[in-house]
Amino acid sequence: DIVMTQSPDSLSVSLGERATINCKSSQSVFYHSKNYVAWYQQKPGQPPKLLIYAAFTRESGVPDRFSGSGSGTDFTLTITSLQAEDVAVYSCQQYYGTPFTFGPGTKVDLK
Amino acid sequence: EVQLVQTGGGLIRPGGSLRLSCAASGFSVSNNYMNWVRQTPGKGLEWLSVLYSGGSTYYADSVQGRFTISRDTSKNTLYLQMNTLRAEDTAVYYCAKSVDADSTFDSWGQGTLVTVSS
């Protein structure tokens, strides 16, 4: 199984500042010019919400302050200019193959 | 509008069975890849099963042989039959849709809590 790890476990960021979350897969999730990695945002009592897929493609309706980068085994989610509504847990996920696996999540809150 | 509405769940004794339902609207479950994912405080998000549009199914090792994913196209509904439930199956269960093998979970149900306890 592909193991997804994330760092840091939690992050405190001031309003308007940048948040950077890292994700690493135990093996490459790159295939046919595509990285099979997604990022989700989850708020308490809600299901996860897809933010980014294929490592850097924003889902429709997701603000452009959210961006994804990386390739192979190392990926990053960046939130530029953090807003109050961005307080949540962020998780990466690989869909390269079954079993699809998720990272443990990074909790982002306000400093 | 794409919507997934889950029913089922609740308190069940170890060894018991339960069926979760996920009613879809705004799209056809038979033309998409439908998944079940669960979440616990300790293990986080765990993918459980997928039902491909072509009918193939795949399961996580943790539920293989105990859980069965299925769909009813006439009701546009996805199911998860859970048998021989264990305490460690206690979690919030989500259904989630993906378009095909090249895409991931773009819509999720609201989640339903399953508690396995005597």
PDB file of C-alpha atoms in Angstrom:
ATOM      1  CA  ASP A   1       0.000   0.000   0.000  1.00  0.00           C
ATOM      2  CA  ILE A   2       1.124   3.568  -0.655  1.00  0.00           C
ATOM      3  CA  VAL A   3       1.641   5.416   2.626  1.00  0.00           C
ATOM      4  CA  MET A   4       0.954   9.149   2.662  1.00  0.00           C
ATOM      5  CA  THR A   5       2.665  11.269   5.286  1.00  0.00           C
ATOM      6  CA  GLN A   6       2.127  14.951   6.023  1.00  0.00           C
ATOM      7  CA  SER A   7       3.978  17.698   7.815  1.00  0.00           C
ATOM      8  CA  PRO A   8       3.458  19.539  10.005  1.00  0.00           C
ATOM      9  CA  ASP A   9       0.724  17.949  12.128  1.00  0.00           C
ATOM     10  CA  SER A  10      -0.639  21.412  12.889  1.00  0.00           C
ATOM     11  CA  LEU A  11       0.009  24.963  11.838  1.00  0.00           C
ATOM     12  CA  SER A  12      -0.940  28.337  13.332  1.00  0.00           C
ATOM     13  CA  VAL A  13      -1.039  31.157  10.819  1.00  0.00           C
ATOM     14  CA  SER A  14      -2.016  34.809  11.080  1.00  0.00           C
ATOM     15  CA  LEU A  15      -4.769  36.195   8.895  1.00  0.00           C
ATOM     16  CA  GLY A  16      -3.354  37.170   5.528  1.00  0.00           C
ATOM     17  CA  GLU A  17      -0.224  35.084   5.950  1.00  0.00           C
ATOM     18  CA  ARG A  18       0.871  31.996   4.003  1.00  0.00           C
ATOM     19  CA  ALA A  19       0.304  28.386   5.070  1.00  0.00           C
ATOM     20  CA  THR A  20       2.368  25.583   3.568  1.00  0.00           C
ATOM     21  CA  ILE A  21       1.576  21.904   4.047  1.00  0.00           C
ATOM     22  CA  ASN A  22       3.774  19.090   2.814  1.00  0.00           C
ATOM     23  CA  CYS A  23       2.790  15.591   1.752  1.00  0.00           C
ATOM     24  CA  LYS A  24       5.011  12.676   0.845  1.00  0.00           C
ATOM     25  CA  SER A  25       4.046   9.368  -0.746  1.00  0.00           C
ATOM     26  CA  SER A  26       5.966   6.152  -0.077  1.00  0.00           C
ATOM     27  CA  GLN A  27       6.258   5.552  -3.819  1.00  0.00           C
ATOM     28  CA  SER A  28       5.837   7.637  -6.940  1.00  0.00           C
ATOM     29  CA  VAL A  29       2.258   8.430  -7.899  1.00  0.00           C
ATOM     30  CA  PHE A  30       3.266   9.813 -11.294  1.00  0.00           C
ATOM     31  CA  TYR A  31       1.947   8.024 -14.374  1.00  0.00           C
ATOM     32  CA  HIS A  32       1.372   9.123 -17.956  1.00  0.00           C
ATOM     33  CA  SER A  33       2.239  12.770 -17.297  1.00  0.00           C
ATOM     34  CA  LYS A  34      -0.033  13.038 -14.259  1.00  0.00           C
ATOM     35  CA  ASN A  35       0.443  12.944 -10.518  1.00  0.00           C
ATOM     36  CA  TYR A  36      -2.428  11.121  -8.856  1.00  0.00           C
ATOM     37  CA  VAL A  37      -2.567  13.278  -5.733  1.00  0.00           C
ATOM     38  CA  ALA A  38      -5.445  15.303  -4.341  1.00  0.00           C
ATOM     39  CA  TRP A  39      -5.917  17.707  -1.460  1.00  0.00           C
ATOM     40  CA  TYR A  40      -9.042  17.969   0.695  1.00  0.00           C
ATOM     41  CA  GLN A  41     -10.278  20.490   3.216  1.00  0.00           C
ATOM     42  CA  GLN A  42     -12.427  19.291   6.102  1.00  0.00           C
ATOM     43  CA  LYS A  43     -14.242  21.390   8.664  1.00  0.00           C
ATOM     44  CA  PRO A  44     -15.799  19.952  11.848  1.00  0.00           C
ATOM     45  CA  GLY A  45     -18.975  17.990  11.217  1.00  0.00           C
ATOM     46  CA  GLN A  46     -18.573  18.176   7.448  1.00  0.00           C
ATOM     47  CA  PRO A  47     -17.322  15.734   4.822  1.00  0.00           C
ATOM     48  CA  PRO A  48     -14.030  16.406   3.096  1.00  0.00           C
ATOM     49  CA  LYS A  49     -14.145  18.891   0.241  1.00  0.00           C
ATOM     50  CA  LEU A  50     -11.961  18.400  -2.823  1.00  0.00           C
ATOM     51  CA  LEU A  51      -9.658  21.379  -3.327  1.00  0.00           C
ATOM     52  CA  ILE A  52      -6.911  20.212  -5.671  1.00  0.00           C
ATOM     53  CA  TYR A  53      -6.536  17.173  -7.924  1.00  0.00           C
ATOM     54  CA  ALA A  54      -3.755  15.941 -10.180  1.00  0.00           C
ATOM     55  CA  ALA A  55      -1.367  17.680  -7.791  1.00  0.00           C
ATOM     56  CA  PHE A  56      -2.053  21.234  -8.937  1.00  0.00           C
ATOM     57  CA  THR A  57      -5.478  21.535 -10.637  1.00  0.00           C
ATOM     58  CA  ARG A  58      -7.999  23.496  -8.577  1.00  0.00           C
ATOM     59  CA  GLU A  59     -11.487  22.065  -8.353  1.00  0.00           C
ATOM     60  CA  SER A  60     -14.182  24.352  -9.746  1.00  0.00           C
ATOM     61  CA  GLY A  61     -15.123  27.091  -7.303  1.00  0.00           C
ATOM     62  CA  VAL A  62     -12.000  26.795  -5.150  1.00  0.00           C
ATOM     63  CA  PRO A  63     -10.394  30.197  -4.496  1.00  0.00           C
ATOM     64  CA  ASP A  64      -7.093  30.826  -6.215  1.00  0.00           C
ATOM     65  CA  ARG A  65      -5.345  31.396  -2.891  1.00  0.00           C
ATOM     66  CA  PHE A  66      -5.188  27.587  -2.754  1.00  0.00           C
ATOM     67  CA  SER A  67      -2.460  26.048  -4.912  1.00  0.00           C
ATOM     68  CA  GLY A  68      -0.802  22.682  -5.229  1.00  0.00           C
ATOM     69  CA  SER A  69       2.634  21.749  -6.437  1.00  0.00           C
ATOM     70  CA  GLY A  70       5.076  18.863  -6.547  1.00  0.00           C
ATOM     71  CA  SER A  71       5.662  15.684  -8.479  1.00  0.00           C
ATOM     72  CA  GLY A  72       6.629  12.079  -7.957  1.00  0.00           C
ATOM     73  CA  THR A  73       6.588  11.607  -4.209  1.00  0.00           C
ATOM     74  CA  ASP A  74       6.687  15.124  -2.772  1.00  0.00           C
ATOM     75  CA  PHE A  75       3.750  17.511  -2.844  1.00  0.00           C
ATOM     76  CA  THR A  76       2.780  20.825  -1.285  1.00  0.00           C
ATOM     77  CA  LEU A  77      -0.464  22.652  -0.622  1.00  0.00           C
ATOM     78  CA  THR A  78      -0.077  26.399  -0.215  1.00  0.00           C
ATOM     79  CA  ILE A  79      -2.678  28.798   1.061  1.00  0.00           C
ATOM     80  CA  THR A  80      -1.610  32.332   0.307  1.00  0.00           C
ATOM     81  CA  SER A  81      -3.234  35.033   2.424  1.00  0.00           C
ATOM     82  CA  LEU A  82      -5.083  32.810   4.926  1.00  0.00           C
ATOM     83  CA  GLN A  83      -8.696  33.730   5.583  1.00  0.00           C
ATOM     84  CA  ALA A  84     -10.739  32.919   8.689  1.00  0.00           C
ATOM     85  CA  GLU A  85     -12.840  30.451   6.707  1.00  0.00           C
ATOM     86  CA  ASP A  86      -9.712  28.452   5.840  1.00  0.00           C
ATOM     87  CA  VAL A  87      -9.404  27.127   9.399  1.00  0.00           C
ATOM     88  CA  ALA A  88      -9.765  23.398   8.829  1.00  0.00           C
ATOM     89  CA  VAL A  89      -7.920  20.103   8.529  1.00  0.00           C
ATOM     90  CA  TYR A  90      -6.178  19.513   5.206  1.00  0.00           C
ATOM     91  CA  SER A  91      -5.428  16.024   3.920  1.00  0.00           C
ATOM     92  CA  CYS A  92      -3.616  14.699   0.897  1.00  0.00           C
ATOM     93  CA  GLN A  93      -4.679  11.519  -0.875  1.00  0.00           C
ATOM     94  CA  GLN A  94      -3.286   9.300  -3.585  1.00  0.00           C
ATOM     95  CA  TYR A  95      -5.551   7.785  -6.211  1.00  0.00           C
ATOM     96  CA  TYR A  96      -2.765   6.138  -8.191  1.00  0.00           C
ATOM     97  CA  GLY A  97      -4.152   2.756  -7.250  1.00  0.00           C
ATOM     98  CA  THR A  98      -6.221   0.834  -4.743  1.00  0.00           C
ATOM     99  CA  PRO A  99      -6.216   0.957  -1.840  1.00  0.00           C
ATOM    100  CA  PHE A 100      -6.553   4.710  -2.173  1.00  0.00           C
ATOM    101  CA  THR A 101      -4.847   6.210   0.865  1.00  0.00           C
ATOM    102  CA  PHE A 102      -4.960   9.479   2.747  1.00  0.00           C
ATOM    103  CA  GLY A 103      -2.457  11.415   4.768  1.00  0.00           C
ATOM    104  CA  PRO A 104      -3.167  11.881   8.483  1.00  0.00           C
ATOM    105  CA  GLY A 105      -4.167  15.518   8.047  1.00  0.00           C
ATOM    106  CA  THR A 106      -2.750  18.900   9.022  1.00  0.00           C
ATOM    107  CA  LYS A 107      -4.788  21.160  11.268  1.00  0.00           C
ATOM    108  CA  VAL A 108      -4.606  24.828  10.315  1.00  0.00           C
ATOM    109  CA  ASP A 109      -5.785  27.430  12.789  1.00  0.00           C
ATOM    110  CA  LEU A 110      -5.373  31.132  13.437  1.00  0.00           C
ATOM    111  CA  LYS A 111      -2.449  32.545  15.322  1.00  0.00           C
TER     112      LYS A 111
ATOM    113  CA  GLU B   1     -26.916  19.746  -8.642  1.00  0.00           C
ATOM    114  CA  VAL B   2     -24.957  16.691  -7.569  1.00  0.00           C
ATOM    115  CA  GLN B   3     -26.086  15.421  -4.185  1.00  0.00           C
ATOM    116  CA  LEU B   4     -25.431  12.307  -2.108  1.00  0.00           C
ATOM    117  CA  VAL B   5     -27.775  11.656   0.830  1.00  0.00           C
ATOM    118  CA  GLN B   6     -26.858   8.906   3.237  1.00  0.00           C
ATOM    119  CA  THR B   7     -29.129   6.867   5.475  1.00  0.00           C
ATOM    120  CA  GLY B   8     -28.555   3.953   7.767  1.00  0.00           C
ATOM    121  CA  GLY B   9     -25.999   3.743  10.520  1.00  0.00           C
ATOM    122  CA  GLY B  10     -26.536   3.655  14.250  1.00  0.00           C
ATOM    123  CA  LEU B  11     -25.636   1.429  17.143  1.00  0.00           C
ATOM    124  CA  ILE B  12     -25.032  -2.244  16.427  1.00  0.00           C
ATOM    125  CA  ARG B  13     -23.641  -5.073  18.527  1.00  0.00           C
ATOM    126  CA  PRO B  14     -20.368  -6.786  17.605  1.00  0.00           C
ATOM    127  CA  GLY B  15     -20.971  -9.538  15.088  1.00  0.00           C
ATOM    128  CA  GLY B  16     -24.062  -7.821  13.765  1.00  0.00           C
ATOM    129  CA  SER B  17     -24.934  -6.544  10.305  1.00  0.00           C
ATOM    130  CA  LEU B  18     -25.947  -3.171   8.957  1.00  0.00           C
ATOM    131  CA  ARG B  19     -26.651  -1.683   5.532  1.00  0.00           C
ATOM    132  CA  LEU B  20     -25.786   1.866   4.601  1.00  0.00           C
ATOM    133  CA  SER B  21     -27.510   3.644   1.731  1.00  0.00           C
ATOM    134  CA  CYS B  22     -26.388   6.581  -0.378  1.00  0.00           C
ATOM    135  CA  ALA B  23     -29.062   8.095  -2.613  1.00  0.00           C
ATOM    136  CA  ALA B  24     -27.691  10.081  -5.522  1.00  0.00           C
ATOM    137  CA  SER B  25     -29.242  12.918  -7.458  1.00  0.00           C
ATOM    138  CA  GLY B  26     -27.942  15.042 -10.275  1.00  0.00           C
ATOM    139  CA  PHE B  27     -25.961  12.182 -11.794  1.00  0.00           C
ATOM    140  CA  SER B  28     -26.165   8.435 -12.376  1.00  0.00           C
ATOM    141  CA  VAL B  29     -24.416   6.061  -9.959  1.00  0.00           C
ATOM    142  CA  SER B  30     -24.119   3.528 -12.764  1.00  0.00           C
ATOM    143  CA  ASN B  31     -22.064   5.892 -14.937  1.00  0.00           C
ATOM    144  CA  ASN B  32     -19.598   6.884 -12.228  1.00  0.00           C
ATOM    145  CA  TYR B  33     -17.164   5.263  -9.842  1.00  0.00           C
ATOM    146  CA  MET B  34     -18.763   5.079  -6.402  1.00  0.00           C
ATOM    147  CA  ASN B  35     -16.784   4.686  -3.205  1.00  0.00           C
ATOM    148  CA  TRP B  36     -17.159   4.214   0.528  1.00  0.00           C
ATOM    149  CA  VAL B  37     -14.721   5.918   2.889  1.00  0.00           C
ATOM    150  CA  ARG B  38     -14.747   5.940   6.689  1.00  0.00           C
ATOM    151  CA  GLN B  39     -13.197   8.211   9.266  1.00  0.00           C
ATOM    152  CA  THR B  40     -12.136   7.613  12.830  1.00  0.00           C
ATOM    153  CA  PRO B  41     -10.311   9.958  15.195  1.00  0.00           C
ATOM    154  CA  GLY B  42      -7.503   7.469  15.490  1.00  0.00           C
ATOM    155  CA  LYS B  43      -6.990   6.273  11.905  1.00  0.00           C
ATOM    156  CA  GLY B  44      -8.211   9.280   9.961  1.00  0.00           C
ATOM    157  CA  LEU B  45      -9.739   8.777   6.529  1.00  0.00           C
ATOM    158  CA  GLU B  46      -9.748   5.201   5.271  1.00  0.00           C
ATOM    159  CA  TRP B  47     -10.941   4.188   1.819  1.00  0.00           C
ATOM    160  CA  LEU B  48     -13.018   1.004   1.961  1.00  0.00           C
ATOM    161  CA  SER B  49     -14.415   0.083  -1.408  1.00  0.00           C
ATOM    162  CA  VAL B  50     -15.115   1.154  -4.981  1.00  0.00           C
ATOM    163  CA  LEU B  51     -17.747   0.067  -7.481  1.00  0.00           C
ATOM    164  CA  TYR B  52     -16.722   0.872 -11.022  1.00  0.00           C
ATOM    165  CA  SER B  53     -19.239   1.849 -13.656  1.00  0.00           C
ATOM    166  CA  GLY B  54     -18.511  -1.437 -15.389  1.00  0.00           C
ATOM    167  CA  GLY B  55     -19.436  -3.363 -12.261  1.00  0.00           C
ATOM    168  CA  SER B  56     -16.014  -4.334 -10.900  1.00  0.00           C
ATOM    169  CA  THR B  57     -15.526  -3.962  -7.178  1.00  0.00           C
ATOM    170  CA  TYR B  58     -12.464  -3.570  -4.979  1.00  0.00           C
ATOM    171  CA  TYR B  59     -12.089  -3.581  -1.215  1.00  0.00           C
ATOM    172  CA  ALA B  60      -9.598  -2.614   1.432  1.00  0.00           C
ATOM    173  CA  ASP B  61      -8.063  -5.599   3.204  1.00  0.00           C
ATOM    174  CA  SER B  62      -9.684  -4.466   6.456  1.00  0.00           C
ATOM    175  CA  VAL B  63     -13.198  -5.113   5.116  1.00  0.00           C
ATOM    176  CA  GLN B  64     -12.614  -7.698   2.376  1.00  0.00           C
ATOM    177  CA  GLY B  65     -15.008 -10.608   2.867  1.00  0.00           C
ATOM    178  CA  ARG B  66     -17.164  -8.743   5.390  1.00  0.00           C
ATOM    179  CA  PHE B  67     -18.431  -5.700   3.469  1.00  0.00           C
ATOM    180  CA  THR B  68     -20.182  -5.659   0.091  1.00  0.00           C
ATOM    181  CA  ILE B  69     -20.675  -2.644  -2.140  1.00  0.00           C
ATOM    182  CA  SER B  70     -23.594  -2.603  -4.564  1.00  0.00           C
ATOM    183  CA  ARG B  71     -25.938  -0.293  -6.405  1.00  0.00           C
ATOM    184  CA  ASP B  72     -29.559  -0.171  -7.483  1.00  0.00           C
ATOM    185  CA  THR B  73     -29.751   1.711 -10.752  1.00  0.00           C
ATOM    186  CA  SER B  74     -33.546   1.982 -10.589  1.00  0.00           C
ATOM    187  CA  LYS B  75     -33.217   3.861  -7.294  1.00  0.00           C
ATOM    188  CA  ASN B  76     -29.922   5.545  -8.235  1.00  0.00           C
ATOM    189  CA  THR B  77     -28.612   4.422  -4.886  1.00  0.00           C
ATOM    190  CA  LEU B  78     -25.337   2.981  -3.613  1.00  0.00           C
ATOM    191  CA  TYR B  79     -25.201   0.524  -0.731  1.00  0.00           C
ATOM    192  CA  LEU B  80     -22.682  -0.877   1.707  1.00  0.00           C
ATOM    193  CA  GLN B  81     -23.666  -4.132   3.365  1.00  0.00           C
ATOM    194  CA  MET B  82     -21.578  -4.579   6.485  1.00  0.00           C
ATOM    195  CA  ASN B  83     -21.458  -7.990   8.145  1.00  0.00           C
ATOM    196  CA  THR B  84     -19.581  -9.414  11.117  1.00  0.00           C
ATOM    197  CA  LEU B  85     -19.069  -5.948  12.509  1.00  0.00           C
ATOM    198  CA  ARG B  86     -16.279  -5.307  14.984  1.00  0.00           C
ATOM    199  CA  ALA B  87     -15.617  -2.558  17.502  1.00  0.00           C
ATOM    200  CA  GLU B  88     -12.886  -1.221  15.212  1.00  0.00           C
ATOM    201  CA  ASP B  89     -15.493  -0.617  12.488  1.00  0.00           C
ATOM    202  CA  THR B  90     -16.878   2.218  14.606  1.00  0.00           C
ATOM    203  CA  ALA B  91     -16.536   5.305  12.412  1.00  0.00           C
ATOM    204  CA  VAL B  92     -18.287   7.919  10.355  1.00  0.00           C
ATOM    205  CA  TYR B  93     -18.959   6.408   6.941  1.00  0.00           C
ATOM    206  CA  TYR B  94     -19.066   8.471   3.766  1.00  0.00           C
ATOM    207  CA  CYS B  95     -20.050   7.651   0.228  1.00  0.00           C
ATOM    208  CA  ALA B  96     -18.101   9.513  -2.425  1.00  0.00           C
ATOM    209  CA  LYS B  97     -18.234   9.819  -6.168  1.00  0.00           C
ATOM    210  CA  SER B  98     -15.479   9.921  -8.719  1.00  0.00           C
ATOM    211  CA  VAL B  99     -15.928  10.194 -12.460  1.00  0.00           C
ATOM    212  CA  ASP B 100     -13.469   7.554 -13.622  1.00  0.00           C
ATOM    213  CA  ALA B 101     -10.167   5.885 -12.855  1.00  0.00           C
ATOM    214  CA  ASP B 102      -8.299   9.109 -13.590  1.00  0.00           C
ATOM    215  CA  SER B 103     -10.236  11.184 -11.103  1.00  0.00           C
ATOM    216  CA  THR B 104     -10.807  11.283  -7.396  1.00  0.00           C
ATOM    217  CA  PHE B 105     -13.621  11.974  -4.929  1.00  0.00           C
ATOM    218  CA  ASP B 106     -15.328  15.119  -6.132  1.00  0.00           C
ATOM    219  CA  SER B 107     -18.600  14.782  -4.213  1.00  0.00           C
ATOM    220  CA  TRP B 108     -19.265  13.294  -0.793  1.00  0.00           C
ATOM    221  CA  GLY B 109     -22.289  12.301   1.231  1.00  0.00           C
ATOM    222  CA  GLN B 110     -22.922  13.970   4.566  1.00  0.00           C
ATOM    223  CA  GLY B 111     -21.642  10.987   6.513  1.00  0.00           C
ATOM    224  CA  THR B 112     -23.334   8.589   8.895  1.00  0.00           C
ATOM    225  CA  LEU B 113     -22.069   7.314  12.240  1.00  0.00           C
ATOM    226  CA  VAL B 114     -21.804   3.596  12.847  1.00  0.00           C
ATOM    227  CA  THR B 115     -21.097   2.548  16.421  1.00  0.00           C
ATOM    228  CA  VAL B 116     -20.263  -1.080  17.120  1.00  0.00           C
ATOM    229  CA  SER B 117     -20.604  -1.758  20.817  1.00  0.00           C
ATOM    230  CA  SER B 118     -22.201  -4.193  23.206  1.00  0.00           C
TER     231      SER B 118
END
